[in-house]
XYZ file of C-alpha atoms in Angstrom:
672
model
C 0.013 -24.828 -10.449
C -2.279 -25.459 -7.479
C -6.047 -25.222 -7.872
C -7.400 -22.222 -5.938
C -10.303 -22.612 -3.553
C -13.533 -21.598 -5.365
C -14.910 -18.194 -4.403
C -18.492 -19.477 -4.370
C -17.539 -22.259 -1.936
C -16.671 -19.785 0.832
C -19.243 -20.297 3.589
C -20.960 -17.193 4.949
C -18.844 -14.001 5.054
C -21.481 -12.245 2.949
C -20.094 -8.747 3.436
C -16.581 -9.854 2.548
C -17.748 -11.511 -0.665
C -19.954 -8.546 -1.561
C -17.144 -6.007 -1.065
C -14.769 -8.025 -3.244
C -17.383 -8.500 -5.958
C -18.195 -4.783 -6.027
C -14.530 -4.053 -6.662
C -14.474 -6.675 -9.398
C -17.397 -4.878 -11.072
C -15.948 -1.379 -10.578
C -12.266 -0.983 -9.642
C -13.046 2.725 -9.125
C -14.615 1.752 -5.784
C -11.042 1.760 -4.520
C -10.241 -1.620 -3.007
C -11.151 -3.224 0.273
C -9.598 -3.718 3.694
C -10.581 -6.949 5.447
C -10.253 -6.865 9.230
C -10.726 -9.926 11.374
C -9.353 -12.640 13.569
C -7.113 -15.345 12.186
C -8.696 -18.320 10.442
C -11.713 -16.512 8.946
C -11.048 -17.144 5.216
C -9.759 -13.603 4.563
C -6.834 -14.667 2.387
C -8.773 -17.566 0.857
C -11.519 -15.291 -0.428
C -9.099 -12.701 -1.831
C -7.029 -15.285 -3.681
C -10.181 -16.960 -4.993
C -11.310 -13.654 -6.525
C -8.615 -13.850 -9.208
C -10.504 -16.596 -11.064
C -13.568 -14.341 -11.394
C -11.897 -11.196 -12.723
C -12.482 -10.482 -16.434
C -9.469 -10.747 -18.706
C -7.491 -7.644 -19.665
C -6.131 -6.653 -23.081
C -2.409 -5.825 -23.053
C 0.310 -4.839 -25.501
C 2.231 -7.947 -26.512
C 5.599 -8.083 -24.740
C 4.989 -5.069 -22.489
C 6.125 -5.780 -18.939
C 3.872 -2.991 -17.629
C 0.537 -4.233 -19.055
C -0.140 -1.222 -21.265
C -3.598 -1.153 -22.874
C -3.385 -1.616 -26.676
C -5.869 1.188 -27.346
C -4.174 3.749 -25.099
C -0.607 2.738 -24.248
C 1.367 4.728 -21.697
C 3.400 7.313 -23.688
C 6.312 7.113 -21.215
C 6.252 3.351 -20.722
C 9.838 2.085 -20.197
C 9.134 -0.663 -22.759
C 7.627 1.850 -25.217
C 6.842 3.633 -27.318
C 3.996 1.333 -28.341
C 1.921 1.554 -31.472
C -1.845 1.525 -30.951
C -3.496 -1.575 -32.277
C -4.728 -5.028 -31.331
C -3.087 -6.722 -28.387
C -3.567 -9.986 -26.538
C -5.799 -10.995 -23.654
C -4.614 -12.512 -20.404
C -6.184 -13.155 -16.982
C -6.145 -10.264 -14.524
C -3.365 -10.637 -11.987
C -3.585 -10.767 -8.217
C -0.071 -9.817 -7.118
C 0.889 -10.452 -3.498
C 3.166 -8.018 -1.654
C 5.049 -9.783 1.168
C 5.275 -7.820 4.413
C 9.066 -8.139 4.452
C 9.594 -7.083 0.825
C 12.382 -4.649 0.005
C 11.832 -1.298 -1.645
C 13.426 -2.545 -4.873
C 11.109 -5.563 -4.905
C 8.106 -3.243 -4.704
C 9.017 -0.439 -7.124
C 11.730 -2.077 -9.205
C 15.498 -1.696 -9.399
C 17.840 0.395 -11.532
C 21.280 -0.916 -12.458
C 23.307 2.075 -11.234
C 26.598 0.600 -12.420
C 25.408 0.459 -16.054
C 23.745 3.839 -15.748
C 27.005 5.502 -14.660
C 29.352 3.596 -16.953
C 27.193 3.169 -20.071
C 24.394 5.695 -19.694
C 21.832 2.890 -20.064
C 18.560 2.845 -18.105
C 18.504 -0.840 -17.197
C 15.300 -1.237 -15.175
C 13.954 -4.403 -13.581
C 10.211 -3.929 -12.860
C 8.844 -4.565 -9.377
C 5.515 -5.681 -7.968
C 3.813 -2.347 -8.742
C 4.471 -2.963 -12.429
C 3.139 -6.522 -12.184
C -0.026 -5.262 -10.459
C -0.789 -2.531 -13.002
C -4.424 -2.980 -14.175
C -4.817 -5.808 -11.669
C -5.023 -6.404 -7.917
C -2.262 -5.736 -5.395
C -2.918 -7.902 -2.343
C -1.156 -7.262 0.968
C -1.693 -9.864 3.661
C -1.081 -8.492 7.187
C -1.046 -4.997 5.687
C -0.865 -3.440 9.158
C 2.610 -4.942 9.593
C 3.988 -3.353 6.409
C 7.069 -1.190 6.972
C 6.582 2.562 6.869
C 8.779 3.181 3.830
C 6.742 0.659 1.808
C 3.526 2.304 3.007
C 4.837 5.641 1.753
C 5.539 4.152 -1.671
C 2.092 2.568 -1.813
C 0.461 5.887 -0.901
C 2.377 7.705 -3.624
C 1.499 5.119 -6.260
C -2.166 4.987 -5.215
C -2.439 8.788 -5.316
C -0.678 9.333 -8.665
C -1.518 6.126 -10.509
C 2.167 5.721 -11.340
C 5.436 4.609 -9.800
C 8.503 6.825 -9.927
C 11.923 5.265 -9.328
C 14.982 7.474 -9.002
C 18.567 6.660 -8.117
C 21.048 9.552 -8.108
C 19.401 11.432 -10.968
C 18.603 8.347 -13.074
C 14.816 7.955 -13.096
C 12.087 5.738 -14.539
C 8.315 6.258 -14.377
C 5.608 3.752 -15.266
C 1.864 3.387 -14.784
C 0.742 1.695 -11.556
C -3.052 1.641 -11.381
C -4.145 -1.238 -9.218
C -6.907 -2.376 -6.932
C -5.540 -2.410 -3.381
C -6.799 -5.262 -1.198
C -5.461 -5.781 2.299
C -6.160 -8.173 5.138
C -5.216 -7.694 8.774
C -5.740 -8.936 12.294
C -6.485 -5.863 14.474
C -4.863 -7.571 17.461
C -1.494 -7.072 15.756
C -1.811 -3.311 15.387
C -3.657 -0.682 13.390
C -2.976 1.005 10.072
C -1.695 4.509 9.554
C -4.653 6.841 8.897
C -3.337 7.839 5.460
C -3.231 4.246 4.238
C -6.514 3.400 5.941
C -8.258 6.144 3.974
C -6.900 4.757 0.678
C -9.070 1.649 0.994
C -12.458 2.296 -0.532
C -14.344 -0.232 1.595
C -13.750 -2.113 4.812
C -15.375 -5.202 6.266
C -15.118 -6.928 9.624
C -15.078 -10.718 9.535
C -15.452 -13.233 12.341
C -15.943 -16.954 12.618
C -19.570 -17.983 12.883
C -20.809 -19.253 16.238
C -23.474 -21.384 14.544
C -22.508 -25.075 14.775
C -24.121 -25.948 11.419
C -22.134 -23.297 9.562
C -18.906 -24.347 11.247
C -19.574 -27.971 10.288
C -20.070 -26.945 6.652
C -16.822 -24.954 6.658
C -14.876 -27.976 7.896
C -16.655 -30.346 5.492
C -15.817 -28.208 2.442
C -12.240 -27.605 3.503
C -11.559 -31.299 4.017
C -13.102 -32.105 0.643
C -10.909 -29.482 -1.017
C -7.739 -30.727 0.668
C -8.491 -34.324 -0.381
C -8.943 -33.481 -4.085
C -8.694 -29.778 -5.072
C -9.440 -30.380 -8.755
C -12.573 -32.424 -8.102
C -13.792 -29.936 -5.517
C -13.270 -27.029 -7.923
C -15.088 -28.925 -10.686
C -18.071 -29.372 -8.375
C -18.341 -25.575 -8.037
C -17.543 -24.722 -11.658
C -21.166 -23.979 -12.527
C -21.576 -21.480 -9.697
C -18.241 -19.888 -10.597
C -19.302 -19.462 -14.236
C -22.637 -17.931 -13.212
C -20.954 -15.468 -10.871
C -18.367 -14.559 -13.505
C -21.163 -13.875 -16.002
C -22.955 -11.706 -13.446
C -19.799 -9.612 -12.952
C -19.541 -9.080 -16.714
C -23.230 -8.121 -16.923
C -22.920 -5.678 -14.015
C -19.884 -4.066 -15.637
C -21.845 -3.583 -18.837
C -24.822 -2.097 -16.968
C -22.767 0.213 -14.753
C -22.508 3.167 -17.196
C -26.312 3.280 -17.426
C -26.952 3.529 -13.665
C -28.406 6.893 -12.607
C -27.413 8.448 -9.298
C -30.220 10.895 -8.580
C -30.139 14.078 -6.520
C -32.054 12.437 -3.669
C -29.414 9.713 -3.315
C -26.625 12.292 -3.543
C -28.227 14.306 -0.736
C -28.415 11.183 1.404
C -24.748 10.426 0.749
C -23.621 13.946 1.620
C -25.831 14.091 4.717
C -24.576 10.713 5.953
C -20.908 11.670 5.583
C -21.572 14.962 7.368
C -23.539 13.277 10.156
C -20.695 10.875 10.900
C -18.088 13.667 10.678
C -15.741 11.909 8.279
C -12.718 13.890 7.125
C -12.367 15.158 3.566
C -14.494 14.329 0.535
C -13.150 10.891 -0.380
C -15.877 9.203 1.665
C -18.629 10.952 -0.341
C -17.040 9.919 -3.630
C -16.489 6.315 -2.540
C -20.061 6.069 -1.241
C -21.418 7.385 -4.542
C -19.375 4.883 -6.567
C -20.279 2.033 -4.230
C -24.008 2.816 -4.298
C -23.914 2.988 -8.108
C -22.098 -0.345 -8.290
C -24.559 -1.936 -5.864
C -27.410 -0.915 -8.166
C -25.637 -2.418 -11.180
C -24.902 -5.583 -9.203
C -28.612 -5.896 -8.431
C -29.438 -5.358 -12.125
C -30.960 -1.888 -11.675
C -30.298 1.404 -13.383
C -31.506 3.531 -10.441
C -29.778 3.941 -7.075
C -32.119 3.283 -4.153
C -31.940 4.231 -0.499
C -30.963 0.655 0.356
C -27.910 1.040 -1.903
C -26.885 4.199 -0.061
C -27.328 2.451 3.289
C -25.210 -0.537 2.280
C -22.582 1.780 0.792
C -22.363 3.630 4.114
C -21.894 0.382 6.044
C -18.991 -0.555 3.772
C -17.326 2.826 3.147
C -17.581 4.750 6.421
C -16.610 2.624 9.466
C -12.853 3.032 8.972
C -13.169 6.732 8.149
C -14.957 7.852 11.298
C -12.211 6.743 13.687
C -10.444 9.643 15.363
C -7.725 7.611 17.092
C -6.675 3.947 17.257
C -8.736 3.407 20.409
C -12.064 4.173 18.737
C -14.116 1.074 17.962
C -14.934 0.598 14.263
C -18.515 0.425 13.092
C -21.491 2.709 12.600
C -24.511 3.565 14.690
C -27.172 2.025 12.454
C -30.021 3.841 14.178
C -28.326 7.157 13.488
C -27.701 6.059 9.891
C -31.357 5.171 9.345
C -32.512 8.459 10.888
C -30.217 10.425 8.579
C -31.370 8.575 5.472
C -35.003 9.084 6.413
C -34.525 12.791 7.166
C -32.892 13.525 3.824
C -35.297 11.725 1.542
C -36.089 8.191 0.614
C -34.417 8.119 -2.793
C -36.072 6.884 -5.953
C -38.716 4.177 -5.814
C -37.633 0.731 -6.888
C -38.678 -0.147 -10.446
C -41.324 -2.821 -10.750
C -39.116 -5.010 -12.879
C -36.344 -5.057 -10.278
C -34.522 -8.368 -10.743
C -33.720 -10.675 -7.902
C -31.896 -8.535 -5.333
C -30.937 -11.510 -3.232
C -28.569 -13.161 -5.680
C -24.918 -13.963 -4.990
C -23.344 -11.325 -2.797
C -26.649 -10.166 -1.348
C -27.560 -7.610 -4.062
C -27.651 -4.121 -2.674
C -29.020 -5.089 0.723
C -26.957 -5.588 3.851
C -26.708 -9.304 4.646
C -28.731 -10.092 7.741
C -26.182 -12.543 9.097
C -23.032 -10.844 7.855
C -20.050 -10.320 10.129
C -19.662 -6.559 9.715
C -19.603 -4.929 13.109
C -22.209 -2.246 12.672
C -23.324 -2.176 16.262
C -23.385 1.123 18.037
C -20.176 1.868 19.865
C -20.836 0.603 23.366
C -21.331 3.270 25.948
C -19.024 3.317 28.911
C -20.628 1.948 32.056
C -21.417 4.341 34.839
C -18.496 4.546 37.217
C -19.297 3.168 40.655
C -18.559 5.471 43.529
C -15.168 4.716 44.995
C -13.790 5.940 48.280
C -10.600 7.922 48.431
C -7.596 6.403 50.113
C -8.367 5.361 53.639
C -12.019 6.455 53.468
C -15.453 4.890 53.164
C -14.710 1.901 55.372
C -12.206 0.517 52.851
C -8.715 1.620 53.801
C -6.165 2.049 51.035
C -4.452 -1.154 50.040
C -6.939 -3.432 51.791
C -8.858 -4.856 48.841
C -9.846 -4.670 45.172
C -11.685 -1.641 43.835
C -13.556 -1.328 40.570
C -11.886 0.103 37.478
C -12.121 3.849 36.931
C -12.268 5.662 33.640
C -9.052 7.106 32.230
C -8.673 10.862 32.030
C -8.528 12.448 28.576
C -5.248 11.652 26.782
C -2.806 14.423 25.958
C 0.248 14.942 23.776
C 3.326 13.681 25.602
C 6.933 14.683 25.438
C 9.382 12.666 23.431
C 10.918 9.715 25.276
C 13.698 7.986 23.370
C 16.393 5.383 23.911
C 19.931 6.817 23.868
C 22.558 5.719 21.387
C 22.188 4.500 17.809
C 20.112 1.401 17.163
C 19.455 -0.848 14.169
C 15.873 -1.881 14.834
C 12.726 -1.794 12.715
C 11.907 1.531 11.096
C 9.795 3.797 13.288
C 9.695 7.274 14.748
C 11.189 7.151 18.219
C 14.952 6.626 18.663
C 17.956 7.286 16.440
C 18.980 4.308 14.312
C 20.820 3.207 11.192
C 18.092 2.780 8.579
C 17.559 2.521 4.841
C 15.909 5.936 4.858
C 16.876 9.211 6.461
C 19.755 11.647 6.268
C 23.011 10.427 4.737
C 25.787 10.165 7.326
C 28.543 8.362 5.393
C 29.330 5.554 2.976
C 30.530 1.969 2.904
C 31.148 -0.807 0.421
C 27.843 -2.459 -0.534
C 27.026 -5.807 1.029
C 24.910 -7.515 -1.606
C 22.840 -5.468 -4.060
C 23.457 -1.713 -4.135
C 20.317 0.150 -3.068
C 21.371 3.693 -2.074
C 24.353 4.998 -4.056
C 26.666 7.514 -2.414
C 27.648 9.344 -5.587
C 30.443 11.507 -4.198
C 32.145 8.553 -2.486
C 31.796 6.453 -5.651
C 33.405 9.137 -7.821
C 36.149 9.603 -5.229
C 36.891 5.861 -5.274
C 36.953 5.675 -9.089
C 38.892 8.883 -9.806
C 42.456 7.668 -9.011
C 42.145 4.767 -11.471
C 40.957 6.593 -14.607
C 44.368 6.739 -16.345
C 45.136 3.087 -15.587
C 41.736 2.113 -16.975
C 42.449 3.914 -20.224
C 39.801 6.585 -19.857
C 39.236 8.656 -22.990
C 36.577 11.289 -23.397
C 34.267 12.713 -20.788
C 32.772 9.519 -19.403
C 33.879 8.098 -16.049
C 35.140 4.514 -16.073
C 33.425 2.893 -13.089
C 34.000 -0.628 -11.816
C 31.969 -2.628 -9.351
C 34.600 -2.129 -6.631
C 34.167 1.646 -6.889
C 30.505 1.665 -5.890
C 29.714 2.932 -2.414
C 26.526 2.416 -0.451
C 25.195 5.423 1.438
C 24.760 4.919 5.175
C 21.751 6.726 6.567
C 20.394 7.661 9.935
C 16.694 7.754 10.676
C 14.390 6.606 13.467
C 13.472 3.190 14.801
C 10.506 1.805 16.680
C 11.142 0.431 20.155
C 9.521 -1.990 22.557
C 7.826 0.206 25.166
C 7.068 -1.975 28.190
C 4.722 -0.371 30.719
C 4.903 -1.514 34.348
C 1.885 0.011 36.097
C 1.357 0.143 39.856
C -2.300 -0.814 40.514
C -1.991 -1.187 44.271
C -4.022 0.441 46.989
C -1.627 3.369 47.320
C -2.585 4.345 43.750
C -6.281 3.608 44.121
C -7.593 7.083 44.876
C -10.188 7.775 42.218
C -8.744 10.997 40.812
C -5.159 9.787 40.946
C -5.821 6.491 39.141
C -7.855 8.313 36.511
C -4.904 10.637 35.890
C -2.478 7.705 35.819
C -4.580 5.838 33.262
C -4.861 9.013 31.198
C -1.078 9.359 31.205
C -0.517 5.732 30.168
C -3.199 6.083 27.478
C -1.364 9.172 26.204
C 1.911 7.252 26.068
C 0.157 4.403 24.243
C -1.155 6.836 21.651
C 2.370 8.200 21.279
C 3.663 4.628 20.841
C 1.074 4.023 18.098
C 2.200 7.132 16.233
C 5.857 6.164 16.568
C 5.299 2.559 15.375
C 6.420 0.891 18.615
C 5.573 -2.471 20.053
C 4.003 -2.207 23.485
C 3.527 -4.480 26.479
C 1.678 -3.992 29.765
C 2.530 -5.407 33.195
C 0.524 -4.570 36.313
C 1.394 -5.276 39.925
C -0.883 -5.290 42.939
C -1.720 -7.565 45.883
C 0.870 -10.333 46.029
C 2.130 -10.590 42.470
C 2.579 -9.033 39.022
C 0.641 -9.954 35.883
C 1.463 -9.645 32.189
C -1.770 -7.953 31.183
C -0.630 -7.785 27.554
C 2.429 -9.530 26.064
C 4.469 -7.325 23.692
C 2.408 -6.578 20.602
C 1.907 -3.967 17.908
C -1.739 -3.547 18.942
C -1.833 -0.480 21.165
C -5.631 -0.525 21.198
C -5.495 -3.951 22.869
C -3.289 -2.404 25.554
C -5.800 0.432 25.956
C -8.620 -2.070 26.509
C -6.608 -3.877 29.203
C -5.832 -0.561 30.856
C -9.463 0.570 30.864
C -10.606 -2.495 32.806
C -7.684 -2.497 35.246
C -8.867 -2.884 38.870
C -6.868 -1.481 41.760
C -6.236 -2.282 45.421
C -4.048 -4.404 47.632
C -0.401 -4.157 48.581
C 2.441 -2.883 46.375
C 4.740 -5.722 45.190
C 7.128 -3.416 43.315
C 9.857 -6.035 43.065
C 7.427 -8.528 41.474
C 6.546 -5.985 38.778
C 10.189 -5.245 37.975
C 11.160 -8.928 37.960
C 8.262 -9.768 35.662
C 9.420 -6.988 33.330
C 12.941 -8.429 33.411
C 11.625 -11.845 32.337
C 9.538 -10.349 29.508
C 12.463 -8.292 28.186
C 14.788 -11.297 28.328
C 12.449 -13.306 26.105
C 11.906 -10.377 23.728
C 15.671 -9.879 23.325
C 15.922 -13.444 22.063
C 12.974 -13.003 19.701
C 13.993 -9.642 18.285
C 17.495 -8.627 19.386
C 17.544 -5.523 17.146
C 14.500 -3.903 18.808
C 15.682 -1.913 21.812
C 13.409 -1.708 24.872
C 12.180 1.294 26.811
C 10.919 0.479 30.312
C 8.228 2.860 31.609
C 7.409 2.334 35.299
C 4.279 4.155 36.470
C 4.259 4.295 40.270
C 4.502 6.460 43.360
C 7.570 4.455 44.376
C 6.093 2.737 47.435
C 6.876 -0.932 48.085
C 4.925 -3.005 50.625
C 4.268 -6.638 51.379
C 6.672 -9.442 52.239
C 9.958 -9.220 54.099
C 11.996 -6.079 53.353
C 10.049 -5.010 50.192
C 12.166 -1.889 49.658
C 15.411 -3.868 49.447
C 13.791 -6.374 47.073
C 12.611 -3.550 44.837
C 16.097 -2.032 44.815
C 17.729 -5.323 43.795
C 15.158 -5.850 41.036
C 15.777 -2.339 39.715
C 19.521 -2.945 39.621
C 18.987 -5.987 37.377
C 17.622 -3.667 34.676
C 20.426 -1.169 35.267
C 23.057 -3.914 34.887
C 21.669 -4.839 31.461
C 21.596 -1.231 30.277
C 17.828 -1.080 29.823
C 16.712 2.481 29.128
C 14.012 3.422 31.613
C 11.790 6.218 32.820
C 9.751 6.382 36.014
C 6.491 8.326 35.840
C 6.207 9.691 39.376
C 2.563 9.521 40.509
C 3.127 10.708 44.065
C 0.697 13.460 45.065
C -0.110 15.573 48.103
C 1.744 18.294 49.990
C 4.246 15.877 51.550
C 6.330 13.920 49.031
C 8.794 11.196 49.917
C 10.652 11.142 46.580
C 10.478 7.353 46.379
C 9.881 7.310 42.619
C 12.947 9.477 42.084
C 15.033 7.076 44.170
C 13.699 4.157 42.091
C 14.729 5.939 38.897
C 18.202 6.318 40.349
C 18.470 2.575 40.997
C 17.244 1.870 37.460
C 19.828 4.301 36.083
C 16.990 6.126 34.361
C 14.904 9.274 34.418
C 12.045 10.404 36.642
C 9.266 12.619 35.349
C 6.067 13.716 37.072
C 2.633 13.462 35.493
C 2.637 17.213 34.887
C 6.109 17.154 33.353
C 5.033 14.409 30.964
C 2.803 16.823 29.034
C 4.353 18.263 25.898
C 2.820 21.664 26.596
C 4.063 21.900 30.189
C 6.639 24.506 31.198
C 9.119 21.798 32.165
C 12.064 21.189 29.881
C 11.768 18.769 26.944
C 12.455 15.110 27.749
C 14.962 13.964 25.190
C 16.921 10.775 25.889
C 16.020 8.426 28.710
C 19.168 7.610 30.636
C 20.583 4.110 30.378
C 22.578 2.265 32.991
C 25.696 4.311 32.236
C 23.954 7.630 32.877
C 23.224 9.294 36.168
C 19.681 9.710 37.458
C 18.145 13.081 36.659
C 14.732 14.649 37.080
C 13.261 16.725 34.284
C 12.909 20.239 35.577
């Protein structure tokens, strides 16, 4: 077994270490989500925590870690007699992003259940993590059906497994710890709210700290055992402090003044529901115990807010995390200063920073930056800068709106999502087939139908059905998949009128928000001047696409063909990387093509490349004014896709609902 990196040897990252230690003292805090760029010791710190967790008492031989004093009455390994058990280290169980449902919740042997009436259950990771830590690296990439199971288990404290009427329930109370890189996409709001605390981590820009990180890592890699032995004293001291804080926790008093501050802070930052208040109260109490106090102070409430609220005040994936610290301090001051610190307050600056916010910690608590004032921009052909003649500054996007459904026609087999029809592991049952590998979703009627003709030959006697392996049938299901939505945005001079570009950005922002909700990957290509640029390669991070869109300048000629050819290259590479994920091409333009020899013909040929490959496409027609040339509609026809105006894109418009985007085999149509 490899020697883990010592927790106390992690350089800096004070807020990360403090959040993990608070959960070690009080699992009721509710876990922690660690957000940050790659290479910032997120996983190292989480894995190192396991060596500091106090041991747990379990029933001997119980696969579900029942407590000897109060065993689960419906434990699948029970019933257990109350009495002395055995101690073992607390577990940190890792959930791989690509895990199957059976690996997470466990598997029932359906064949034995039908033929013998036996509940043969193989526990999953939720059973292993009971009374321990469930760690999910890259939690934002977890499939939706696994997220749903995690939410159910976290809400009920138990896991319920059912296969065609055969069911098993077991306790699943665990501390949920997740790490993620925000550049790869955000979490669903429901799962985000299940994390008690959140911290932002980043690599230090101080050369001395970076040197120390490298020095320690090289020493660990050269001799892990010797490096761990060098830090054994600090590890023992920190472990003893966790035990002492746990013992002190029941004696900590949360006074009315602190409660008022907590309630006022949650109200001031407009967080949804009451979970934030409860988590803040538990965190503030734990901070006091960690500092060796029995009274919660205002500084504990402040630190609790910095850890518990940033991820709960976000209204959409484009909101920046963090809190306005000036507003926080004003709220705390307005609603009372809390109890005075006792004179015998022990050292508050011990490991983890006590109850005070680390001064050099990486948590992004800066006020959300205000948008810069928009510079005045001339309309097309006005102000001495004719349309298409040069670059103009970026304009702010209009307010996003709910868009109509755009989906890829046909039946796909891509990653689970919420956009286009697909064969999935979850959804409505559409048929049956012989299982390929382990049976996961039994089609009971088809199984009985397959077994029925053979009952006499198998010597059936009595009421039971004689079922063989060859009789089992897997249910085939139809659900929804996520797609690759590739935006190709015209940023040329013909689109540069202030109001028009603001509306265009608002429409693309709305489609990005829709892509986030439907679990799509997104990419962004812009074309202007002489060429096209991949502003954002395909990614799951729609907020990164929104940032690129916000700063998009406009002006110059309209190289439509360059934009379409660039999109063709991007889609070709993505088909090799992920052939199961079907693309949806969204071209946002007024249809004009200028620059170079015969730009219209070049644009037509580029469009036909996409049509020849059957790429589903939609053209968002941005043409405005009393005289319309219909160029965007003609482009949609060459793409073999659909044209929709900005007004028709709104879900609440009077235009008909956009259902399937036409592929190459379909005729061009305009939504009317």
